[in-house]
């Protein structure tokens, strides 16, 4: 164990957090027995390991919109794909991560051409904006298109480090999100649940984000042998930004070293 890390008893972690149970995401390079409280990123189940670092975004360039998975960039740089229901806050999250207004230009209208947008960060890795799913008013044919189009990307993209599946933390679990999480799980696609709109802590008709998140994680847990990492964010308050970038850095650096 690193001398910088104080050993602490983690058995009380779930109760202290009031969130979802004892399952932490322990990244490569960390032994589960060595995990201490101060290694867990706030508002998440993610343990920070030795691969974390270089989490700052210095520049971001739009590279290309592709309408077929095979048209995507072929330069072997690692990438993270952002996926979520329409209106989940995906454009806001991308803009908030890169701290630029209107980087994410994905068309939001159902039935429009579906595009995979690649943004190159620090000239070394990609954020990929995928079409949103679950348009309330979309015709069945548009939904089917989404499915075959995006599934082709997931199953064939060798440089995909992790899917960031965005889930609205301000509403109770939605079937379409659970279906998507379960499909990714069944296909062994690496993923992180990014709960959005976690500033909406009070008021409204719904439950609080921590209850919504706990319920969501409870509903999907049977489909995962290893519990995926999850993190709370808000593009309004800035919650989770640095933590999410650190998490992405450790996955990416590990990927680069493999
Ligand atoms: P997209 O369709 O997934 O790209 O969603 P947008 O980023 O366009 O956001 C959809 C709506 O949710 C907009 O009205 C945003 O202002 C709002 N929104 C996005 N992120 C947040 C957030 O973190 N907190 C709150 N309260 N609202 C948000």
mmCIF file of C-alpha atoms and ligand atoms in Angstrom:
data_model
loop_
_atom_site.group_PDB
_atom_site.id
_atom_site.type_symbol
_atom_site.label_atom_id
_atom_site.label_comp_id
_atom_site.label_asym_id
_atom_site.label_seq_id
_atom_site.Cartn_x
_atom_site.Cartn_y
_atom_site.Cartn_z
ATOM 1 C CA UNK A 1 0.000 0.000 0.000
ATOM 2 C CA UNK A 2 1.230 3.482 -0.774
ATOM 3 C CA UNK A 3 2.472 5.285 2.347
ATOM 4 C CA UNK A 4 0.295 8.246 1.360
ATOM 5 C CA UNK A 5 -2.878 6.295 1.765
ATOM 6 C CA UNK A 6 -4.255 5.936 5.233
ATOM 7 C CA UNK A 7 -5.893 2.593 5.837
ATOM 8 C CA UNK A 8 -9.487 3.027 6.913
ATOM 9 C CA UNK A 9 -12.388 0.731 7.390
ATOM 10 C CA UNK A 10 -14.649 0.892 4.359
ATOM 11 C CA UNK A 11 -17.474 -1.172 5.711
ATOM 12 C CA UNK A 12 -19.441 1.919 6.647
ATOM 13 C CA UNK A 13 -19.065 3.608 3.286
ATOM 14 C CA UNK A 14 -22.502 2.799 1.864
ATOM 15 C CA UNK A 15 -24.318 4.052 4.921
ATOM 16 C CA UNK A 16 -22.298 7.243 5.057
ATOM 17 C CA UNK A 17 -22.981 7.939 1.409
ATOM 18 C CA UNK A 18 -26.646 7.037 1.667
ATOM 19 C CA UNK A 19 -26.398 5.808 -1.886
ATOM 20 C CA UNK A 20 -26.209 2.513 -3.519
ATOM 21 C CA UNK A 21 -24.642 -0.281 -1.645
ATOM 22 C CA UNK A 22 -21.149 -1.430 -1.081
ATOM 23 C CA UNK A 23 -19.991 -2.035 -4.620
ATOM 24 C CA UNK A 24 -17.056 0.123 -5.601
ATOM 25 C CA UNK A 25 -15.415 0.368 -8.984
ATOM 26 C CA UNK A 26 -11.808 -0.596 -8.364
ATOM 27 C CA UNK A 27 -9.638 0.344 -11.364
ATOM 28 C CA UNK A 28 -6.646 -1.538 -12.721
ATOM 29 C CA UNK A 29 -3.569 -1.180 -10.533
ATOM 30 C CA UNK A 30 -5.475 -1.174 -7.218
ATOM 31 C CA UNK A 31 -6.031 -4.178 -4.973
ATOM 32 C CA UNK A 32 -9.523 -4.130 -3.458
ATOM 33 C CA UNK A 33 -8.079 -4.690 0.017
ATOM 34 C CA UNK A 34 -5.936 -1.573 -0.305
ATOM 35 C CA UNK A 35 -8.825 0.793 -0.975
ATOM 36 C CA UNK A 36 -9.294 3.568 1.568
ATOM 37 C CA UNK A 37 -12.002 6.239 1.850
ATOM 38 C CA UNK A 38 -9.830 9.006 0.496
ATOM 39 C CA UNK A 39 -9.323 7.109 -2.753
ATOM 40 C CA UNK A 40 -13.053 7.252 -3.597
ATOM 41 C CA UNK A 41 -14.102 10.105 -5.848
ATOM 42 C CA UNK A 42 -16.879 12.151 -4.168
ATOM 43 C CA UNK A 43 -20.383 11.528 -5.512
ATOM 44 C CA UNK A 44 -19.420 8.252 -7.141
ATOM 45 C CA UNK A 45 -18.417 4.639 -6.515
ATOM 46 C CA UNK A 46 -15.125 5.184 -8.335
ATOM 47 C CA UNK A 47 -11.788 4.456 -6.733
ATOM 48 C CA UNK A 48 -8.898 6.532 -8.024
ATOM 49 C CA UNK A 49 -5.848 4.474 -8.901
ATOM 50 C CA UNK A 50 -2.277 4.937 -10.079
ATOM 51 C CA UNK A 51 -3.222 5.460 -13.732
ATOM 52 C CA UNK A 52 -5.118 8.697 -13.007
ATOM 53 C CA UNK A 53 -3.475 11.888 -14.210
ATOM 54 C CA UNK A 54 -3.394 14.416 -17.015
ATOM 55 C CA UNK A 55 -7.083 15.166 -16.531
ATOM 56 C CA UNK A 56 -7.043 18.744 -17.815
ATOM 57 C CA UNK A 57 -8.619 19.698 -21.119
ATOM 58 C CA UNK A 58 -6.343 22.149 -22.912
ATOM 59 C CA UNK A 59 -7.891 22.172 -26.345
ATOM 60 C CA UNK A 60 -10.666 20.535 -28.257
ATOM 61 C CA UNK A 61 -11.191 20.352 -31.989
ATOM 62 C CA UNK A 62 -14.186 19.121 -33.902
ATOM 63 C CA UNK A 63 -12.871 16.493 -36.304
ATOM 64 C CA UNK A 64 -15.662 14.868 -38.210
ATOM 65 C CA UNK A 65 -19.288 13.778 -38.405
ATOM 66 C CA UNK A 66 -19.646 10.224 -39.652
ATOM 67 C CA UNK A 67 -22.859 8.639 -40.743
ATOM 68 C CA UNK A 68 -21.526 5.099 -40.643
ATOM 69 C CA UNK A 69 -19.358 3.499 -37.970
ATOM 70 C CA UNK A 70 -16.808 2.569 -40.611
ATOM 71 C CA UNK A 71 -16.333 6.234 -41.570
ATOM 72 C CA UNK A 72 -15.089 7.163 -38.081
ATOM 73 C CA UNK A 73 -11.440 8.275 -37.633
ATOM 74 C CA UNK A 74 -8.985 5.410 -37.934
ATOM 75 C CA UNK A 75 -5.981 6.698 -36.040
ATOM 76 C CA UNK A 76 -6.132 4.393 -33.011
ATOM 77 C CA UNK A 77 -6.598 7.150 -30.472
ATOM 78 C CA UNK A 78 -8.712 6.105 -27.467
ATOM 79 C CA UNK A 79 -12.268 7.397 -27.276
ATOM 80 C CA UNK A 80 -15.222 7.815 -24.927
ATOM 81 C CA UNK A 81 -18.710 7.680 -26.378
ATOM 82 C CA UNK A 82 -21.480 9.800 -24.864
ATOM 83 C CA UNK A 83 -24.848 8.189 -25.068
ATOM 84 C CA UNK A 84 -28.234 8.974 -23.576
ATOM 85 C CA UNK A 85 -31.885 9.643 -24.024
ATOM 86 C CA UNK A 86 -32.807 12.772 -25.898
ATOM 87 C CA UNK A 87 -32.883 15.711 -23.455
ATOM 88 C CA UNK A 88 -30.797 13.918 -20.829
ATOM 89 C CA UNK A 89 -28.313 16.820 -20.877
ATOM 90 C CA UNK A 90 -25.707 15.317 -23.208
ATOM 91 C CA UNK A 91 -24.862 18.502 -25.135
ATOM 92 C CA UNK A 92 -24.668 20.414 -21.851
ATOM 93 C CA UNK A 93 -22.371 17.770 -20.361
ATOM 94 C CA UNK A 94 -20.020 17.787 -23.344
ATOM 95 C CA UNK A 95 -19.852 21.586 -23.336
ATOM 96 C CA UNK A 96 -19.313 21.593 -19.585
ATOM 97 C CA UNK A 97 -16.530 19.006 -19.794
ATOM 98 C CA UNK A 98 -14.633 20.874 -22.479
ATOM 99 C CA UNK A 99 -15.675 24.294 -21.133
ATOM 100 C CA UNK A 100 -16.720 25.584 -24.494
ATOM 101 C CA UNK A 101 -20.119 26.722 -25.555
ATOM 102 C CA UNK A 102 -21.804 24.846 -28.353
ATOM 103 C CA UNK A 103 -19.223 22.240 -29.114
ATOM 104 C CA UNK A 104 -21.893 19.577 -29.282
ATOM 105 C CA UNK A 105 -23.908 20.264 -32.357
ATOM 106 C CA UNK A 106 -25.733 16.981 -32.736
ATOM 107 C CA UNK A 107 -29.037 17.318 -34.469
ATOM 108 C CA UNK A 108 -31.826 16.900 -31.981
ATOM 109 C CA UNK A 109 -34.733 16.359 -34.307
ATOM 110 C CA UNK A 110 -36.035 12.820 -34.707
ATOM 111 C CA UNK A 111 -35.778 11.367 -38.165
ATOM 112 C CA UNK A 112 -32.818 13.554 -39.136
ATOM 113 C CA UNK A 113 -29.584 12.036 -40.327
ATOM 114 C CA UNK A 114 -27.900 10.261 -37.475
ATOM 115 C CA UNK A 115 -24.300 11.270 -37.026
ATOM 116 C CA UNK A 116 -21.375 10.192 -34.914
ATOM 117 C CA UNK A 117 -19.417 13.326 -34.002
ATOM 118 C CA UNK A 118 -15.746 13.083 -33.055
ATOM 119 C CA UNK A 119 -14.085 15.791 -30.947
ATOM 120 C CA UNK A 120 -10.316 15.542 -30.491
ATOM 121 C CA UNK A 121 -9.139 16.533 -27.016
ATOM 122 C CA UNK A 122 -5.540 17.635 -26.345
ATOM 123 C CA UNK A 123 -4.652 16.144 -29.740
ATOM 124 C CA UNK A 124 -4.631 12.740 -28.086
ATOM 125 C CA UNK A 125 -8.092 11.296 -27.374
ATOM 126 C CA UNK A 126 -11.675 11.616 -28.525
ATOM 127 C CA UNK A 127 -15.018 12.505 -27.039
ATOM 128 C CA UNK A 128 -17.664 11.014 -29.295
ATOM 129 C CA UNK A 129 -21.161 12.434 -29.368
ATOM 130 C CA UNK A 130 -23.633 9.742 -30.387
ATOM 131 C CA UNK A 131 -27.220 10.335 -31.431
ATOM 132 C CA UNK A 132 -29.693 10.478 -28.558
ATOM 133 C CA UNK A 133 -32.232 7.709 -28.230
ATOM 134 C CA UNK A 134 -35.856 7.572 -27.167
ATOM 135 C CA UNK A 135 -37.448 10.522 -28.878
ATOM 136 C CA UNK A 136 -40.929 10.593 -27.444
ATOM 137 C CA UNK A 137 -42.542 11.288 -30.791
ATOM 138 C CA UNK A 138 -40.216 9.432 -33.125
ATOM 139 C CA UNK A 139 -41.771 6.955 -35.486
ATOM 140 C CA UNK A 140 -40.930 3.304 -34.883
ATOM 141 C CA UNK A 141 -38.736 3.248 -37.996
ATOM 142 C CA UNK A 142 -36.497 6.035 -36.631
ATOM 143 C CA UNK A 143 -36.063 4.122 -33.377
ATOM 144 C CA UNK A 144 -35.062 0.973 -35.211
ATOM 145 C CA UNK A 145 -32.561 2.966 -37.253
ATOM 146 C CA UNK A 146 -30.998 4.309 -34.101
ATOM 147 C CA UNK A 147 -30.627 0.868 -32.745
ATOM 148 C CA UNK A 148 -28.874 -0.818 -35.661
ATOM 149 C CA UNK A 149 -26.765 2.254 -36.374
ATOM 150 C CA UNK A 150 -25.456 2.758 -32.867
ATOM 151 C CA UNK A 151 -25.153 -0.893 -31.978
ATOM 152 C CA UNK A 152 -22.902 -1.325 -35.008
ATOM 153 C CA UNK A 153 -20.621 1.345 -33.589
ATOM 154 C CA UNK A 154 -20.410 -0.255 -30.135
ATOM 155 C CA UNK A 155 -19.743 -3.728 -31.406
ATOM 156 C CA UNK A 156 -17.076 -2.770 -33.941
ATOM 157 C CA UNK A 157 -15.200 0.178 -32.512
ATOM 158 C CA UNK A 158 -11.909 -1.156 -31.240
ATOM 159 C CA UNK A 159 -10.672 2.142 -29.815
ATOM 160 C CA UNK A 160 -13.717 2.577 -27.576
ATOM 161 C CA UNK A 161 -12.406 2.829 -24.006
ATOM 162 C CA UNK A 162 -15.777 3.267 -22.347
ATOM 163 C CA UNK A 163 -19.328 4.326 -23.060
ATOM 164 C CA UNK A 164 -20.519 7.128 -20.805
ATOM 165 C CA UNK A 165 -24.197 6.310 -20.489
ATOM 166 C CA UNK A 166 -25.983 9.452 -19.352
ATOM 167 C CA UNK A 167 -28.972 8.951 -17.091
ATOM 168 C CA UNK A 168 -31.170 11.777 -15.838
ATOM 169 C CA UNK A 169 -30.680 11.695 -12.060
ATOM 170 C CA UNK A 170 -33.678 13.935 -11.468
ATOM 171 C CA UNK A 171 -36.259 11.371 -12.586
ATOM 172 C CA UNK A 172 -37.003 7.786 -11.500
ATOM 173 C CA UNK A 173 -35.429 4.968 -13.564
ATOM 174 C CA UNK A 174 -36.767 4.840 -17.126
ATOM 175 C CA UNK A 175 -37.256 1.571 -18.967
ATOM 176 C CA UNK A 176 -35.437 2.772 -22.082
ATOM 177 C CA UNK A 177 -32.290 3.585 -20.054
ATOM 178 C CA UNK A 178 -32.426 0.257 -18.248
ATOM 179 C CA UNK A 179 -32.797 -1.537 -21.590
ATOM 180 C CA UNK A 180 -29.779 0.312 -22.946
ATOM 181 C CA UNK A 181 -27.656 -0.401 -19.838
ATOM 182 C CA UNK A 182 -28.647 -4.043 -19.965
ATOM 183 C CA UNK A 183 -27.861 -4.340 -23.670
ATOM 184 C CA UNK A 184 -24.383 -2.857 -23.112
ATOM 185 C CA UNK A 185 -23.884 -5.187 -20.157
ATOM 186 C CA UNK A 186 -24.901 -8.282 -22.090
ATOM 187 C CA UNK A 187 -22.480 -7.323 -24.855
ATOM 188 C CA UNK A 188 -19.597 -6.742 -22.439
ATOM 189 C CA UNK A 189 -19.129 -3.140 -23.465
ATOM 190 C CA UNK A 190 -17.235 -1.116 -20.890
ATOM 191 C CA UNK A 191 -19.404 1.635 -19.493
ATOM 192 C CA UNK A 192 -19.774 4.323 -16.877
ATOM 193 C CA UNK A 193 -23.135 5.616 -15.680
ATOM 194 C CA UNK A 194 -23.062 9.401 -15.636
ATOM 195 C CA UNK A 195 -26.065 10.730 -13.740
ATOM 196 C CA UNK A 196 -26.985 14.190 -15.006
ATOM 197 C CA UNK A 197 -28.984 17.062 -13.467
ATOM 198 C CA UNK A 198 -27.981 16.116 -9.929
ATOM 199 C CA UNK A 199 -28.429 19.745 -8.869
ATOM 200 C CA UNK A 200 -32.166 19.126 -8.835
ATOM 201 C CA UNK A 201 -32.036 17.897 -5.264
ATOM 202 C CA UNK A 202 -35.322 19.219 -3.980
ATOM 203 C CA UNK A 203 -38.776 20.186 -5.046
ATOM 204 C CA UNK A 204 -40.655 18.888 -8.028
ATOM 205 C CA UNK A 205 -42.758 15.786 -8.029
ATOM 206 C CA UNK A 206 -39.975 13.251 -8.363
ATOM 207 C CA UNK A 207 -37.603 11.764 -5.885
ATOM 208 C CA UNK A 208 -34.196 13.100 -5.054
ATOM 209 C CA UNK A 209 -31.260 12.096 -7.271
ATOM 210 C CA UNK A 210 -29.734 9.853 -4.608
ATOM 211 C CA UNK A 211 -32.946 7.818 -4.414
ATOM 212 C CA UNK A 212 -33.313 7.702 -8.201
ATOM 213 C CA UNK A 213 -29.715 6.566 -8.547
ATOM 214 C CA UNK A 214 -30.035 3.906 -5.872
ATOM 215 C CA UNK A 215 -33.172 2.573 -7.541
ATOM 216 C CA UNK A 216 -31.529 2.551 -10.958
ATOM 217 C CA UNK A 217 -28.454 0.703 -9.713
ATOM 218 C CA UNK A 218 -30.606 -1.795 -7.863
ATOM 219 C CA UNK A 219 -32.611 -2.520 -11.024
ATOM 220 C CA UNK A 220 -29.605 -3.132 -13.255
ATOM 221 C CA UNK A 221 -27.377 -4.991 -10.839
ATOM 222 C CA UNK A 222 -28.481 -8.463 -11.829
ATOM 223 C CA UNK A 223 -27.208 -7.902 -15.340
ATOM 224 C CA UNK A 224 -23.675 -7.119 -14.274
ATOM 225 C CA UNK A 225 -21.119 -9.393 -12.718
ATOM 226 C CA UNK A 226 -18.944 -6.411 -11.959
ATOM 227 C CA UNK A 227 -20.731 -3.272 -10.988
ATOM 228 C CA UNK A 228 -19.966 -0.459 -13.448
ATOM 229 C CA UNK A 229 -18.553 2.839 -12.269
ATOM 230 C CA UNK A 230 -21.114 5.594 -11.712
ATOM 231 C CA UNK A 231 -20.860 9.299 -10.951
ATOM 232 C CA UNK A 232 -23.178 12.211 -10.184
ATOM 233 C CA UNK A 233 -22.846 15.361 -12.284
ATOM 234 C CA UNK A 234 -24.499 18.694 -12.879
ATOM 235 C CA UNK A 235 -23.559 20.969 -15.728
ATOM 236 C CA UNK A 236 -25.317 23.776 -13.842
ATOM 237 C CA UNK A 237 -23.293 23.635 -10.610
ATOM 238 C CA UNK A 238 -20.135 21.953 -11.938
ATOM 239 C CA UNK A 239 -20.667 18.896 -9.739
ATOM 240 C CA UNK A 240 -18.572 15.928 -10.834
ATOM 241 C CA UNK A 241 -16.607 17.588 -13.627
ATOM 242 C CA UNK A 242 -13.103 17.147 -12.243
ATOM 243 C CA UNK A 243 -13.980 13.723 -10.899
ATOM 244 C CA UNK A 244 -15.332 12.513 -14.234
ATOM 245 C CA UNK A 245 -12.237 13.799 -16.045
ATOM 246 C CA UNK A 246 -9.994 12.004 -13.533
ATOM 247 C CA UNK A 247 -11.949 8.792 -14.019
ATOM 248 C CA UNK A 248 -11.633 9.122 -17.786
ATOM 249 C CA UNK A 249 -7.900 9.761 -17.414
ATOM 250 C CA UNK A 250 -7.323 6.563 -15.492
ATOM 251 C CA UNK A 251 -9.258 4.460 -17.993
ATOM 252 C CA UNK A 252 -7.474 6.140 -20.895
ATOM 253 C CA UNK A 253 -3.975 5.914 -19.440
ATOM 254 C CA UNK A 254 -4.504 2.264 -18.646
ATOM 255 C CA UNK A 255 -5.773 1.693 -22.197
ATOM 256 C CA UNK A 256 -2.710 3.502 -23.606
ATOM 257 C CA UNK A 257 -0.374 1.345 -21.542
ATOM 258 C CA UNK A 258 -1.954 -1.960 -22.479
HETATM 259 P P1 LIG B 1 -29.466 16.697 -24.887
HETATM 260 O O1 LIG B 1 -30.710 16.616 -25.717
HETATM 261 O O2 LIG B 1 -29.209 15.412 -24.188
HETATM 262 O O3 LIG B 1 -28.258 17.190 -25.633
HETATM 263 O O4 LIG B 1 -29.792 17.725 -23.685
HETATM 264 P P2 LIG B 1 -29.379 19.256 -23.472
HETATM 265 O O5 LIG B 1 -27.958 19.381 -23.055
HETATM 266 O O6 LIG B 1 -29.821 20.066 -24.617
HETATM 267 O O7 LIG B 1 -30.274 19.574 -22.166
HETATM 268 C C1 LIG B 1 -31.668 19.342 -22.163
HETATM 269 C C2 LIG B 1 -32.304 20.251 -21.121
HETATM 270 O O8 LIG B 1 -31.850 19.915 -19.821
HETATM 271 C C3 LIG B 1 -31.967 21.718 -21.323
HETATM 272 O O9 LIG B 1 -33.132 22.465 -21.013
HETATM 273 C C4 LIG B 1 -30.865 21.969 -20.318
HETATM 274 O O10 LIG B 1 -30.825 23.325 -19.873
HETATM 275 C C5 LIG B 1 -31.259 21.054 -19.187
HETATM 276 N N1 LIG B 1 -30.075 20.576 -18.447
HETATM 277 C C6 LIG B 1 -28.972 20.002 -18.982
HETATM 278 N N2 LIG B 1 -28.076 19.700 -18.026
HETATM 279 C C7 LIG B 1 -28.632 20.082 -16.839
HETATM 280 C C8 LIG B 1 -28.192 20.044 -15.469
HETATM 281 O O11 LIG B 1 -27.101 19.579 -15.116
HETATM 282 N N3 LIG B 1 -29.062 20.531 -14.526
HETATM 283 C C9 LIG B 1 -30.267 21.048 -14.851
HETATM 284 N N4 LIG B 1 -31.037 21.485 -13.856
HETATM 285 N N5 LIG B 1 -30.715 21.110 -16.133
HETATM 286 C C10 LIG B 1 -29.911 20.646 -17.118
#
